[in-house]
Coordinates of C-alpha atoms and ligand atoms in Angstrom, one line a residue:
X1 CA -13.0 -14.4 1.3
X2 CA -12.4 -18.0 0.1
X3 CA -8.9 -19.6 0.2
X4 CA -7.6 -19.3 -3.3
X5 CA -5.9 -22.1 -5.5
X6 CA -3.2 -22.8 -3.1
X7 CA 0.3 -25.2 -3.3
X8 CA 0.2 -27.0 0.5
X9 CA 3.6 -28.7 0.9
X10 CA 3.3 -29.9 4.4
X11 CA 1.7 -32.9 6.2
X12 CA 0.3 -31.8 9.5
X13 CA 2.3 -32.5 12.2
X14 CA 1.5 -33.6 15.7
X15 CA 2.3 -31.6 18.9
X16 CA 4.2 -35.1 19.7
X17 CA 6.6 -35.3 17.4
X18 CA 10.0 -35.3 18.0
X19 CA 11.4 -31.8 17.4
X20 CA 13.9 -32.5 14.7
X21 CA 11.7 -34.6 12.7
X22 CA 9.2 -31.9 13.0
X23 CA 12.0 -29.7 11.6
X24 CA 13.3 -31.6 8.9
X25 CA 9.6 -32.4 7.9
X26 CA 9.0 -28.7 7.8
X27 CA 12.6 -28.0 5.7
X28 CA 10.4 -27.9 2.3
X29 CA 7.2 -27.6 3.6
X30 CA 4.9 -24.2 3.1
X31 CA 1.3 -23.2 1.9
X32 CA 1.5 -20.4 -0.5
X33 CA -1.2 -19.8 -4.0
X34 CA 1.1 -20.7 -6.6
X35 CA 4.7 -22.0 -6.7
X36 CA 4.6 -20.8 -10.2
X37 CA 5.1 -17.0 -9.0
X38 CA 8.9 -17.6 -7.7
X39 CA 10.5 -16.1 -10.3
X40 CA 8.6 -12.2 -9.9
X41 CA 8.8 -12.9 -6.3
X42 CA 13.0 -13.8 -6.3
X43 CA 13.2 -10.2 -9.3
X44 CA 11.6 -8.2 -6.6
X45 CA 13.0 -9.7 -3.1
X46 CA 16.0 -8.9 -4.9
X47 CA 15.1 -5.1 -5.8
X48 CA 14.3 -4.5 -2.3
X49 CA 17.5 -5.9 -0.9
X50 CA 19.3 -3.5 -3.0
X51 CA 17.7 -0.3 -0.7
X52 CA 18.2 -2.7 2.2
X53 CA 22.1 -1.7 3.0
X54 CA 21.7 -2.1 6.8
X55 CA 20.8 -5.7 6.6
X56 CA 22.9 -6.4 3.8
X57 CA 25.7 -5.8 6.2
X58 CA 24.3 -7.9 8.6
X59 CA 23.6 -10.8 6.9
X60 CA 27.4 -10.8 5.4
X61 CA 28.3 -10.7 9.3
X62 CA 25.8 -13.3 10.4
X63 CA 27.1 -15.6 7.2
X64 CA 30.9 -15.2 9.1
X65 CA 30.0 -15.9 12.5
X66 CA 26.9 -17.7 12.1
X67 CA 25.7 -16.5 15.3
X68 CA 22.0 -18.1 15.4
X69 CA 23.1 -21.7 14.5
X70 CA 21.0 -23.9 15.6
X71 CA 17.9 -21.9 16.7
X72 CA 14.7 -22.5 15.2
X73 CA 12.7 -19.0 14.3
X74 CA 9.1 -19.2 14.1
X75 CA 8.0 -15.8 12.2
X76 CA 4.3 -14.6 12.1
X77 CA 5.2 -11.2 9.3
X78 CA 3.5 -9.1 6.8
X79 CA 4.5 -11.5 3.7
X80 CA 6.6 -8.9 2.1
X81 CA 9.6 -8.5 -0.1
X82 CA 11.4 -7.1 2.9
X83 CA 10.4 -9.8 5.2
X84 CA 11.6 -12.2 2.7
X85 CA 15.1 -10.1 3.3
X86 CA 14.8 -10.5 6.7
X87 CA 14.3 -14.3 6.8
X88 CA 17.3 -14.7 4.3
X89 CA 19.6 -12.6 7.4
X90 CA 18.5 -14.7 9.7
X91 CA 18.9 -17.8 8.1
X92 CA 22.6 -16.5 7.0
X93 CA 23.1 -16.9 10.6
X94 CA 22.3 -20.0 10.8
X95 CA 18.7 -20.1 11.9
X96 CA 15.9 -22.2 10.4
X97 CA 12.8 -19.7 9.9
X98 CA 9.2 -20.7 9.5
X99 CA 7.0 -17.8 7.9
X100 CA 3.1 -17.2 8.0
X101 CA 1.5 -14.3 7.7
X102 CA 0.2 -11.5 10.0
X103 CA -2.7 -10.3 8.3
X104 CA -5.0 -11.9 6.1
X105 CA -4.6 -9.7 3.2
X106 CA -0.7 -8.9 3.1
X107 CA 0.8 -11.6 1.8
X108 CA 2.4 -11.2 -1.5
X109 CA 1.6 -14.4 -3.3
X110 CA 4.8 -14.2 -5.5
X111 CA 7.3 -13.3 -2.4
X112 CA 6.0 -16.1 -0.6
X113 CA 6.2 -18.6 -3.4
X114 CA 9.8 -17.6 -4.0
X115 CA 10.7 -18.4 -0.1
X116 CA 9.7 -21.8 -0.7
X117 CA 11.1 -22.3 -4.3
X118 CA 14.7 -20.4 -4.0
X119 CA 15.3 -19.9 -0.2
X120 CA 13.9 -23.2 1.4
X121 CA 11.9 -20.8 3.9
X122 CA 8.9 -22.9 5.0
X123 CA 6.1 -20.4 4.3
X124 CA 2.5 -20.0 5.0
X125 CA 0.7 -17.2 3.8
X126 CA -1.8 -16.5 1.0
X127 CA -3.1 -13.4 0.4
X128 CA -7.0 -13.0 0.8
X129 CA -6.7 -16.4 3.1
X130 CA -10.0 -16.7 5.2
X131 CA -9.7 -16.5 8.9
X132 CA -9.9 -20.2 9.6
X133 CA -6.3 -20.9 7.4
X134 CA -5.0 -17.5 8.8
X135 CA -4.9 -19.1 11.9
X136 CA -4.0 -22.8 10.4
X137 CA -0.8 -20.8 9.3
X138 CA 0.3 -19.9 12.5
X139 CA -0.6 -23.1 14.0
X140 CA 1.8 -24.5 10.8
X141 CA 4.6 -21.9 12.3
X142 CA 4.0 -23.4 15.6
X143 CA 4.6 -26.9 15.4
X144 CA 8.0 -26.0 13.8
X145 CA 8.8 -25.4 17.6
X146 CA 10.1 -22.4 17.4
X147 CA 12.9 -21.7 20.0
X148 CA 12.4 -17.9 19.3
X149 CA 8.8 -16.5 18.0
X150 CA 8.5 -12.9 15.9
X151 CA 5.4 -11.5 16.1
X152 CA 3.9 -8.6 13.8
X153 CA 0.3 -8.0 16.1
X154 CA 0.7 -10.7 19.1
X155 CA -1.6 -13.3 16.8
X156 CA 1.1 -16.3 17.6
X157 CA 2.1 -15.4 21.0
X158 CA -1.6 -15.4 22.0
X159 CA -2.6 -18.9 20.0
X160 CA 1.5 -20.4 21.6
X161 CA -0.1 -19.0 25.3
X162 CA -3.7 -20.2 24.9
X163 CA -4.2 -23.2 22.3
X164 CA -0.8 -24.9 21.6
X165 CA 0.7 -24.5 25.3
X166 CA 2.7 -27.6 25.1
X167 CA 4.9 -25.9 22.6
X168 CA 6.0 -22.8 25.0
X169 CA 8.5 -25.1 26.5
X170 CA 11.0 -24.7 23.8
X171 CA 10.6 -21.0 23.4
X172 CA 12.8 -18.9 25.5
X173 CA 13.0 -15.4 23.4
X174 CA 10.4 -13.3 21.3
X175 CA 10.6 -10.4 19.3
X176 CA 7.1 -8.0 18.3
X177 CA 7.3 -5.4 15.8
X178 CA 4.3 -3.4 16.3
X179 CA 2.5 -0.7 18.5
X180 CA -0.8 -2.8 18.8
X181 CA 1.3 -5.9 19.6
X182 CA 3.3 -4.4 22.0
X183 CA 0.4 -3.2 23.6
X184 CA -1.0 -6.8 24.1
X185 CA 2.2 -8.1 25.1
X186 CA 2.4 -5.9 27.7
X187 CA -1.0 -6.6 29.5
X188 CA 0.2 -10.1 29.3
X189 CA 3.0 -9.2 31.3
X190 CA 1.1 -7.3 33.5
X191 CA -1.2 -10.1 34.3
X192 CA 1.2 -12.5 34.2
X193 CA 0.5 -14.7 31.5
X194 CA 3.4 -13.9 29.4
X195 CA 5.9 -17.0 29.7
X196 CA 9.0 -16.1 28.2
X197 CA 10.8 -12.0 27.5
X198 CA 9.7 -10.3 24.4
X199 CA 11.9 -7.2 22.3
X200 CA 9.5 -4.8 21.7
X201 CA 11.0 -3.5 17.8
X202 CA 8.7 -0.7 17.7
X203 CA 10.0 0.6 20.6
X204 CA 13.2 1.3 18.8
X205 CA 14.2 5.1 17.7
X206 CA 15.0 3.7 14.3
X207 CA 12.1 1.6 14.6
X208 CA 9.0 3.8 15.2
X209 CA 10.5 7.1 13.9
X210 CA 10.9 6.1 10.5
X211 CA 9.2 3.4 9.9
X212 CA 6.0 4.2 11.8
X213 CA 6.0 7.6 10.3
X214 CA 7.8 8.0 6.9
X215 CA 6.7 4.4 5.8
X216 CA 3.0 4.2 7.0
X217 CA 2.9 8.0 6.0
X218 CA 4.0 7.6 2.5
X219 CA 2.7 3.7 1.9
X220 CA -1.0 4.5 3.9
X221 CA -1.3 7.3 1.2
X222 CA 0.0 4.8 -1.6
X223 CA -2.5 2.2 -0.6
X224 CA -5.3 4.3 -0.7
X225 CA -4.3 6.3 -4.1
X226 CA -3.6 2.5 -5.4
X227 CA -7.8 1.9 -4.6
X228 CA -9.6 4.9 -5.3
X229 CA -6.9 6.9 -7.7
X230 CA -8.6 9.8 -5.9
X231 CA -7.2 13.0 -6.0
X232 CA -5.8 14.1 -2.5
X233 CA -4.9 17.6 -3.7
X234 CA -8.0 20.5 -2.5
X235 CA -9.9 17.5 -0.2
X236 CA -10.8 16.9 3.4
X237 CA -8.4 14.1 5.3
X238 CA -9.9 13.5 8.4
X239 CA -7.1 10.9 10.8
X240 CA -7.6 9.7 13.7
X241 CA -4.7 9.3 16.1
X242 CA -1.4 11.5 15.8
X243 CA 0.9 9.0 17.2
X244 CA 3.8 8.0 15.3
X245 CA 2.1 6.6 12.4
X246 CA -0.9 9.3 12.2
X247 CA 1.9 12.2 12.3
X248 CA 3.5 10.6 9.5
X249 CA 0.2 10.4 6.9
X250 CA -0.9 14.1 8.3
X251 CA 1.7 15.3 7.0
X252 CA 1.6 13.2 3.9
X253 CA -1.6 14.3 3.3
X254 CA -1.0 17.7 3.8
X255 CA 1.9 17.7 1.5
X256 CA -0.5 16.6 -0.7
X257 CA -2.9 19.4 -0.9
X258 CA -5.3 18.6 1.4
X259 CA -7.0 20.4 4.2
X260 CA -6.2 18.1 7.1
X261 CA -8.5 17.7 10.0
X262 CA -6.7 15.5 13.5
X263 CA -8.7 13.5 15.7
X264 CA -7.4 12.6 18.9
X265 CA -8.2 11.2 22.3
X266 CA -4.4 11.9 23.8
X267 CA -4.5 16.2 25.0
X268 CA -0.6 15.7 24.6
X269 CA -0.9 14.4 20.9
X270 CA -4.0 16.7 20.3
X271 CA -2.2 19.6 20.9
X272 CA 1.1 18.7 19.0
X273 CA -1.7 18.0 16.2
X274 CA -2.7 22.1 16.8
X275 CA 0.7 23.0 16.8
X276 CA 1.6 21.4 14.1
X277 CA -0.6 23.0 11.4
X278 CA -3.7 20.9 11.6
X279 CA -7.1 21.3 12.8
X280 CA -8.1 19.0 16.1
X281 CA -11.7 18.2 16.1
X282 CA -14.2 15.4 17.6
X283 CA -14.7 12.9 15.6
X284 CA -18.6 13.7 15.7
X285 CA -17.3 17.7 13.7
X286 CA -15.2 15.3 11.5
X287 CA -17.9 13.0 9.8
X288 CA -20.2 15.4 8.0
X289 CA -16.6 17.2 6.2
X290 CA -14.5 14.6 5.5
X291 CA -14.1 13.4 1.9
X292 CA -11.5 10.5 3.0
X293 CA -10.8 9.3 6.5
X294 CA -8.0 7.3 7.7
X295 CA -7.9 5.6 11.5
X296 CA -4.6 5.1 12.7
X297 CA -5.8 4.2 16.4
X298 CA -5.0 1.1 17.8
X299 CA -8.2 1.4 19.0
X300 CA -11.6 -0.7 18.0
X301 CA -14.3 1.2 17.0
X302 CA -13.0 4.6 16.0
X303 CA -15.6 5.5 13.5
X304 CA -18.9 3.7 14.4
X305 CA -22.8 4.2 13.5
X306 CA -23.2 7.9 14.4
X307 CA -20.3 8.9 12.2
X308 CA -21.5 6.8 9.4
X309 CA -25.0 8.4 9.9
X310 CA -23.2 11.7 9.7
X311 CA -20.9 11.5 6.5
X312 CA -21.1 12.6 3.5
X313 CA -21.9 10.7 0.2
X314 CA -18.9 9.4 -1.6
X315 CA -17.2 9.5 1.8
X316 CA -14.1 7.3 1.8
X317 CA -12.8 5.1 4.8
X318 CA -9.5 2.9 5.3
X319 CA -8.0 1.8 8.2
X320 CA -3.7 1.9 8.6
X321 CA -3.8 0.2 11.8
X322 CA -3.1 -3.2 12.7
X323 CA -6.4 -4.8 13.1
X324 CA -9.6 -4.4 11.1
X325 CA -11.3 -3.2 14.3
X326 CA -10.7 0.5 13.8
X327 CA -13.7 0.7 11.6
X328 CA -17.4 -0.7 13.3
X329 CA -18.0 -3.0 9.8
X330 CA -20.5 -5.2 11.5
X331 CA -22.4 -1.5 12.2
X332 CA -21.8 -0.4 8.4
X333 CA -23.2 -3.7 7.4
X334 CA -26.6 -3.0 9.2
X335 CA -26.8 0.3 8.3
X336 CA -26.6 -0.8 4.5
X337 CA -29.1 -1.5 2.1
X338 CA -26.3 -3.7 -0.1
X339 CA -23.3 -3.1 -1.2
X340 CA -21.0 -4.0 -4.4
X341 CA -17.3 -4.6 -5.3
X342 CA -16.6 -0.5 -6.8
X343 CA -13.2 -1.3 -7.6
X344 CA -10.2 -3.5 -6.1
X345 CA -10.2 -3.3 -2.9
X346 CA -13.1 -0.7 -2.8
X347 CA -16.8 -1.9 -1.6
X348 CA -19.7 0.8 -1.6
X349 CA -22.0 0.4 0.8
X350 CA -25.4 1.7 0.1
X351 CA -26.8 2.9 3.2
X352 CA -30.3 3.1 3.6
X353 CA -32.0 6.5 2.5
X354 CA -29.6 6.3 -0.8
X355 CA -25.8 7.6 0.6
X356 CA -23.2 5.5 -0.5
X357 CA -20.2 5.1 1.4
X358 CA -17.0 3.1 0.6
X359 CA -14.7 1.1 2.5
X360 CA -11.4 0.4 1.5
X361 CA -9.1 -2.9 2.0
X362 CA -11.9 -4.4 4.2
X363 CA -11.2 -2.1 6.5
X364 CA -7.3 -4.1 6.7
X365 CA -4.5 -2.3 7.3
X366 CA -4.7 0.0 3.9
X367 CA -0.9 0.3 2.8
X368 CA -0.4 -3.7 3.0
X369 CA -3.8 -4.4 1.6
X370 CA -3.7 -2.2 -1.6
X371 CA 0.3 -1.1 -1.9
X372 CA 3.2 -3.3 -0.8
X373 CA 3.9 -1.6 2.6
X374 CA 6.4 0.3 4.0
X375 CA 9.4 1.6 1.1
X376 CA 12.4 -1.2 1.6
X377 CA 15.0 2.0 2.4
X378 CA 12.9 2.3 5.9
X379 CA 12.5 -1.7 6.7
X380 CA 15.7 -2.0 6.2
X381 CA 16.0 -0.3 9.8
X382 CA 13.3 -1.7 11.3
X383 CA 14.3 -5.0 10.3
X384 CA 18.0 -4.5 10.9
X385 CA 17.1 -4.4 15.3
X386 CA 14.7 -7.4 14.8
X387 CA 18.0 -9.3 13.4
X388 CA 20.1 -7.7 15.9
X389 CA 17.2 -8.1 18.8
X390 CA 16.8 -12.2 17.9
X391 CA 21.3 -12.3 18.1
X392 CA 20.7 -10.3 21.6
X393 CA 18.1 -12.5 22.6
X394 CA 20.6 -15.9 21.7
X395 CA 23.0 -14.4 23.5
X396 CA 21.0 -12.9 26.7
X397 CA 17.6 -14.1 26.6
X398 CA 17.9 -17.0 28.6
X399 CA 18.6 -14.9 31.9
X400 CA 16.0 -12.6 31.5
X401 CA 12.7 -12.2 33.1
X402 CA 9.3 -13.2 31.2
X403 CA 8.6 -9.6 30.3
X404 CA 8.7 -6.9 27.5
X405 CA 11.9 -5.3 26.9
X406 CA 13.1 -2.2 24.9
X407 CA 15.3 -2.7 22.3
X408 CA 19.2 -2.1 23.7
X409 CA 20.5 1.7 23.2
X410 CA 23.6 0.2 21.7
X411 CA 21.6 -1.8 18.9
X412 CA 19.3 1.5 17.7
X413 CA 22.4 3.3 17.6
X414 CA 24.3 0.7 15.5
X415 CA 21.2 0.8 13.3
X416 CA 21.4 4.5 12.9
X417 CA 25.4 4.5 12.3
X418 CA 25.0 1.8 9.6
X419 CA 22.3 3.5 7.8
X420 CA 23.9 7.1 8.5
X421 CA 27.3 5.4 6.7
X422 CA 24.7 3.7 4.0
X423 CA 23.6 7.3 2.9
X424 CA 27.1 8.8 3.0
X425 CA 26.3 11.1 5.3
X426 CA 29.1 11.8 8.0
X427 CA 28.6 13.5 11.4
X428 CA 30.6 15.3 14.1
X429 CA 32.0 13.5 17.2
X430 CA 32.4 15.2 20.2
X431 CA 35.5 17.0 21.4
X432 CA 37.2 16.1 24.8
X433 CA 36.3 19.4 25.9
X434 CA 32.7 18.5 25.2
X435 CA 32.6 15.3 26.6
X436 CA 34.1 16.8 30.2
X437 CA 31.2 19.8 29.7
X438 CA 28.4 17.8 29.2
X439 CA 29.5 15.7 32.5
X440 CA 29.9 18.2 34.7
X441 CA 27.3 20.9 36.4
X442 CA 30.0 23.3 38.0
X443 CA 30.4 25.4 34.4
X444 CA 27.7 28.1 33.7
X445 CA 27.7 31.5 31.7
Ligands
NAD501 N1 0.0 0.2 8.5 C1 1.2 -0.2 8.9 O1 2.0 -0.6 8.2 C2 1.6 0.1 10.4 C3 2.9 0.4 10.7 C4 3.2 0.6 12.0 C5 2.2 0.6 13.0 N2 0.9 0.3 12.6 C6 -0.2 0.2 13.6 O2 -0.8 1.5 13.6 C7 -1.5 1.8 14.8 C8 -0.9 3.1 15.4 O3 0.5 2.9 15.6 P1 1.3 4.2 16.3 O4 2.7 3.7 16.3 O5 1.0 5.4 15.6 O6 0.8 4.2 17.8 P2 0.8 5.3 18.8 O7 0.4 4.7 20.1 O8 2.0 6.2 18.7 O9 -0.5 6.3 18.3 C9 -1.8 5.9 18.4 C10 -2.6 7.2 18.7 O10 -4.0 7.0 18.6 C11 -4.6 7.7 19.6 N3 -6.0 7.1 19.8 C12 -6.3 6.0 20.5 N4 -7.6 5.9 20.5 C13 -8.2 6.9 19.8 C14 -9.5 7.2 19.4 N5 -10.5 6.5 19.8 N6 -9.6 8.3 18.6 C15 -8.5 9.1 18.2 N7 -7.3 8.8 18.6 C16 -7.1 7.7 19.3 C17 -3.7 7.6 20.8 O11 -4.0 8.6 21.8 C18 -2.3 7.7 20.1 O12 -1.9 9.1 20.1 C19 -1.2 0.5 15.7 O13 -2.2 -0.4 15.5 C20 0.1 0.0 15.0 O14 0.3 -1.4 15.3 C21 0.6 0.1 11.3

């Protein structure tokens, strides 16, 4: 897709410069489609701070005891009215943020025009961007030299650790907020290429619990209803992976009317998948029944030629996770005769011998591509440990080896007692009596 009308801001800068030039030269700087969309962006960051209590809280603390003064953030995030919530925390603390994207189609144009225009958050992100300035908008982050990175995917770790070394030596802290990130981040580790420690978000209980599953369950269905306006009631959803996320949109799905059908390469998840209601199948059963199906791997390749060959006409397919690998597109492509823009985000391939299949959101992550992500109420959480994470990291990071850490216990539970108080909801504390029983092993029946 070609790079839209876009507002560049910045001069390139040179791995050589002095780091508070850099800085200061990057204070207004930021490559977004059209300044002119500030105002929708600034009405709707501002909606989504309103179901953002967690953070809100933060960010009034962070604004007293400016606790991330001085550190430079550099923030590779889905473009989205929560991110923009985020950046405004952290800069309350005191931290200058940089912004690009992490995918090529999530930006929201207006969100990241408003950074630029009312919060003076350099910001680099257009949505539909080719792959070329995807990657010229992390290089952008980059030579903000960052003292902390936040990565949504590993993108600007790996191009910081392979094509813009020089800049590592400021970094001493990262945060990642993904499965598939946290998954490359740790076979860096493993192989030792990984220079500084990383917070792994999604790791998180109020990270991957709500967010992975309520927010890419509800949003993933959103995204594709968004598309296709389909009706999800009396069909066949085939998923594939019942981890957090594919838990989440099964049961989405299901609440929706539809038969359900799991696939799964895990036996553990498999048969929590069989427990749970649904019916666990090879994906080779799954292709010739499903009217829409949904990969949620983390995987490459998940439905490739044979299933293709196998499906249905009309068949629909999207992808929810976080690369645009999870589908074998280049293997659609050769199977097709043509294909044609259906709708937004909807491209029928016409395979040869007649079928017609059609792929949603490029095969990008669905609920970001077609829908605006995850519901605010659920970021807020997620969100609320990468702000708590980065103040942890300011604090701690320096002593800490170059390796992937969970988030601390006493951050996720902070998380969950703010949002817990948030919703009104009050719970019981344990008695004395209790504490002393659950400590000790002499008591029985
Ligand atoms: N769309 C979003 O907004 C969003 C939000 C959170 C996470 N994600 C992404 O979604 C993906 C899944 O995240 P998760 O937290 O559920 O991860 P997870 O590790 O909990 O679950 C992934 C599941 O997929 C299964 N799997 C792997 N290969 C498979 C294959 N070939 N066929 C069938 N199943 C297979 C695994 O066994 C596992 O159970 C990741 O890429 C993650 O980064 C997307």
């Amino acid at each position: 897709m070609a790079v839209l009308k876009a507002t560049r801001l910045v001069k390139k800068r040179s791995p050589g410069t002095n780091g508070d030039h850099a800085t200061k030269a990057a204070e207004t700087a930021g490559h977004v489609k059209d300044m002119k969309l500030a105002r929708d962006g600034k009405a709707r960051i501002e909606w989504a701070d309103r179901h953002m209590p967690v953070l809100r809280t933060i960010r009034a603390r962070f604004a007293k005891e400016q606790p991330l003064k001085g550190v430079r953030i550099g923030a590779c995030l889905h473009v989205t009215t929560e991110t923009a919530n985020l950046a405004r925390t952290l800069q309350a603390g005191g931290a200058q943020v940089f912004l690009c994207g992490s995918n090529p189609l999530s930006t929201q144009d207006d969100v990241a025009a408003s950074l630029v225009a009312d919060f003076g958050i350099p910001t680099f992100a257009i949505k539909g961007e080719d792959h070329k300035t995807y990657y010229s908008h992390i290089v952008s982050c980059i030579e903000a030299r960052p003292h902390v990175t936040m990565d949504d995917g590993c993108d600007l770790v790996t191009v910081l650790h392979t094509k813009m070394k020089p800049y590592l030596k400021d970094v001493f802290a990262g945060t990642e907020e993904t499965s598939t990130g946290v998954t490359r981040l740790r076979a860096m580790a493993a192989d030792k290429t990984l220079k500084y420690p990383v917070i792994a978000i999604n790791d998180a209980d109020t990270k991957h619990l709500f967010d992975n599953r309520y927010g890419t369950g509800q949003s993933t269905m959103d995204g594709v209803l968004r598309a296709t306006n389909m009706l999800v009631a009396g069909s066949t959803v085939v998923i594939a992976g019942y981890g957090w996320c594919g838990r989440g949109l099964a049961s989405r799905a299901k609440g929706m009317g539809a038969t359900v059908l799991v696939t799964e390469v895990n036996p553990l998840r498999a048969l929590e998948a069989a427990m749970d209601g649904y019916q666990v199948v090879s994906m080779a059963d799954a292709a010739p029944r499903g009217d829409l199906f949904i990969t949620v791997t983390g995987n490459k390749s998940v439905l490739r030629r044979e299933h293709f060959a196998a499906m249905k006409d009309g068949a629909i397919i999207a992808n929810s996770g976080h690369f645009n690998v999870e589908i074998d597109i280049p293997a659609l492509e050769r199977m097709s005769d043509g294909k044609k823009i259906a709708r937004p985000f909807v491209e029928e391939y016409r395979l040869q011998g007649g079928k017609r299949l059609f792929l949603l959101g490029e095969g990008r992550l669905i609920n970001l591509a077609a829908a605006e992500g995850h519901p605010a109420m659920v970021m807020d959480m997620s969100f609320a440990n990468q702000a708590l994470s980065v103040e942890h990291l300011v604090k701690h990071g320096k002593k800490l080896d170059h390796s992937v850490y969970v988030v601390p216990e006493a951050i996720d539970k902070e998380v969950a007692r703010l949002k817990l108080k948030s919703m009104g909801t009050t719970i019981d504390t344990l008695t004395p009596a209790q504490v002393k029983y659950m400590a000790t092993w002499s008591e029985g029946t």
